[in-house]
C-alpha positions as MATLAB code, in Angstrom:
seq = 'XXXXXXXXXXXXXXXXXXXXXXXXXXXXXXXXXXXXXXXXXXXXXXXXXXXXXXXXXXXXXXXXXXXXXXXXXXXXXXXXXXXXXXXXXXXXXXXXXXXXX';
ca = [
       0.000    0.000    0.000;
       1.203    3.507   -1.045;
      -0.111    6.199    0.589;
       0.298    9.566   -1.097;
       0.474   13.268    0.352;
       0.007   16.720   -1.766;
      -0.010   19.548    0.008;
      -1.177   23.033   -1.746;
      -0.733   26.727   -0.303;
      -3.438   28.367   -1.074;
      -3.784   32.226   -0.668;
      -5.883   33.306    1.891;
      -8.484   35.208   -0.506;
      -8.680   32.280   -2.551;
      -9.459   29.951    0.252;
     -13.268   29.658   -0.108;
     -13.067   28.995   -3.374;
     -10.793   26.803   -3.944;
     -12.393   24.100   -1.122;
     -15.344   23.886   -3.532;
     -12.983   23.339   -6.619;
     -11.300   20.924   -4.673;
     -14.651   19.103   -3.857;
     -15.905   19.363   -7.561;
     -12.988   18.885   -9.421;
     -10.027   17.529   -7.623;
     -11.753   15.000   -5.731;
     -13.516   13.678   -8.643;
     -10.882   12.864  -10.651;
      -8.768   10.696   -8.044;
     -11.847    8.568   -6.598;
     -12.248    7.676  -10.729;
      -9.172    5.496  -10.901;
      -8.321    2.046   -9.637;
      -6.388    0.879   -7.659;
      -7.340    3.925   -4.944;
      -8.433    2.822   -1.433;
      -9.052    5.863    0.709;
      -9.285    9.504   -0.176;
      -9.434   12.493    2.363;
      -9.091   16.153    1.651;
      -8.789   18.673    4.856;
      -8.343   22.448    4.711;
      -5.615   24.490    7.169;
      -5.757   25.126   10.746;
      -4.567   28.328   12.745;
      -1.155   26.051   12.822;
      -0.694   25.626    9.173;
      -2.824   28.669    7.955;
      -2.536   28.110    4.470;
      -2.558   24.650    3.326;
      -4.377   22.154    2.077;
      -4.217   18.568    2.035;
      -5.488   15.394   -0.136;
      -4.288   12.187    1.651;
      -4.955    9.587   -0.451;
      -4.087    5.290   -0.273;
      -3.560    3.027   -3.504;
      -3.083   -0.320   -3.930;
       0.343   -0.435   -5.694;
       2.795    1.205   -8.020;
       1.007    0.444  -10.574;
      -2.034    2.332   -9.699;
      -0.646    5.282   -9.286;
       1.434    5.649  -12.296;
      -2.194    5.322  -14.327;
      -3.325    8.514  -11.986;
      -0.583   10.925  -12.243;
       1.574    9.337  -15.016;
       5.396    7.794  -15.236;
       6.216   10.986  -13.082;
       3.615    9.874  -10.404;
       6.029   11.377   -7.528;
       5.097   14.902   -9.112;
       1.926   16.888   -8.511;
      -0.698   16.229  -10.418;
      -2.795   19.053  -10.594;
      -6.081   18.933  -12.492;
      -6.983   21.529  -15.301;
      -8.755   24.720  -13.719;
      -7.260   24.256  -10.237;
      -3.637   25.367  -11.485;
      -4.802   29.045  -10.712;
      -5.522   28.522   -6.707;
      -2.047   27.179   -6.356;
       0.709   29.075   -4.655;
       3.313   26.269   -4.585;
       2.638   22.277   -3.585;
       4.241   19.402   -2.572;
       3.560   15.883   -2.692;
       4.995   12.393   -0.912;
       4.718    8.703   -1.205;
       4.856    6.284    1.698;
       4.912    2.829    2.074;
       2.542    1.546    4.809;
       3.748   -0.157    7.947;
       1.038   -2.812    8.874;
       0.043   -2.328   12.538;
       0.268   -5.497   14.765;
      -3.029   -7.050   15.766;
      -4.713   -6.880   19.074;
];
């Protein structure tokens, strides 16, 4: 399991805005491939006042090179959301089962 991490900064005017763009667009076009497992989005806190977050879990490798293409440990940012985006980030992680109760 690879679980992957963008983070956006997002001006502050632009913040409103862009959480419903990143409801109807963004969200959309992640939850539409296979091979994904979990998908969360969450919007800053007085801690990190500008930044966004999608959190999201796929299977393998494989899956996530048919999301965001052969350069799958870049951004992918969908068309029309390029505009709310300061600067971004994203990481890959391999999961660590947990041991059983």
């Amino acid at each position: 399991m690879i679980i992957r991490v963008f983070k956006a900064i997002i001006p502050k005017e632009l913040h409103s805005e862009f959480e419903i763009k990143f409801k109807q667009i963004s969200v959309p076009v992640v939850k539409n491939y296979k091979g994904l497992k979990y998908l969360e989005i969450a919007k800053p806190t007085k801690w990190n006042p500008n930044e966004f977050v999608m959190i999201s879990r796929w299977e393998k490798e494989a899956d996530l090179i048919r999301f965001a293409g052969r350069n799958w440990n870049e951004a992918h940012i969908p068309k029309g959301m390029e505009k709310y985006i300061e600067s971004c980030t994203v990481d890959h992680y391999k999961q660590i089962d947990l041991p059983s109760h």
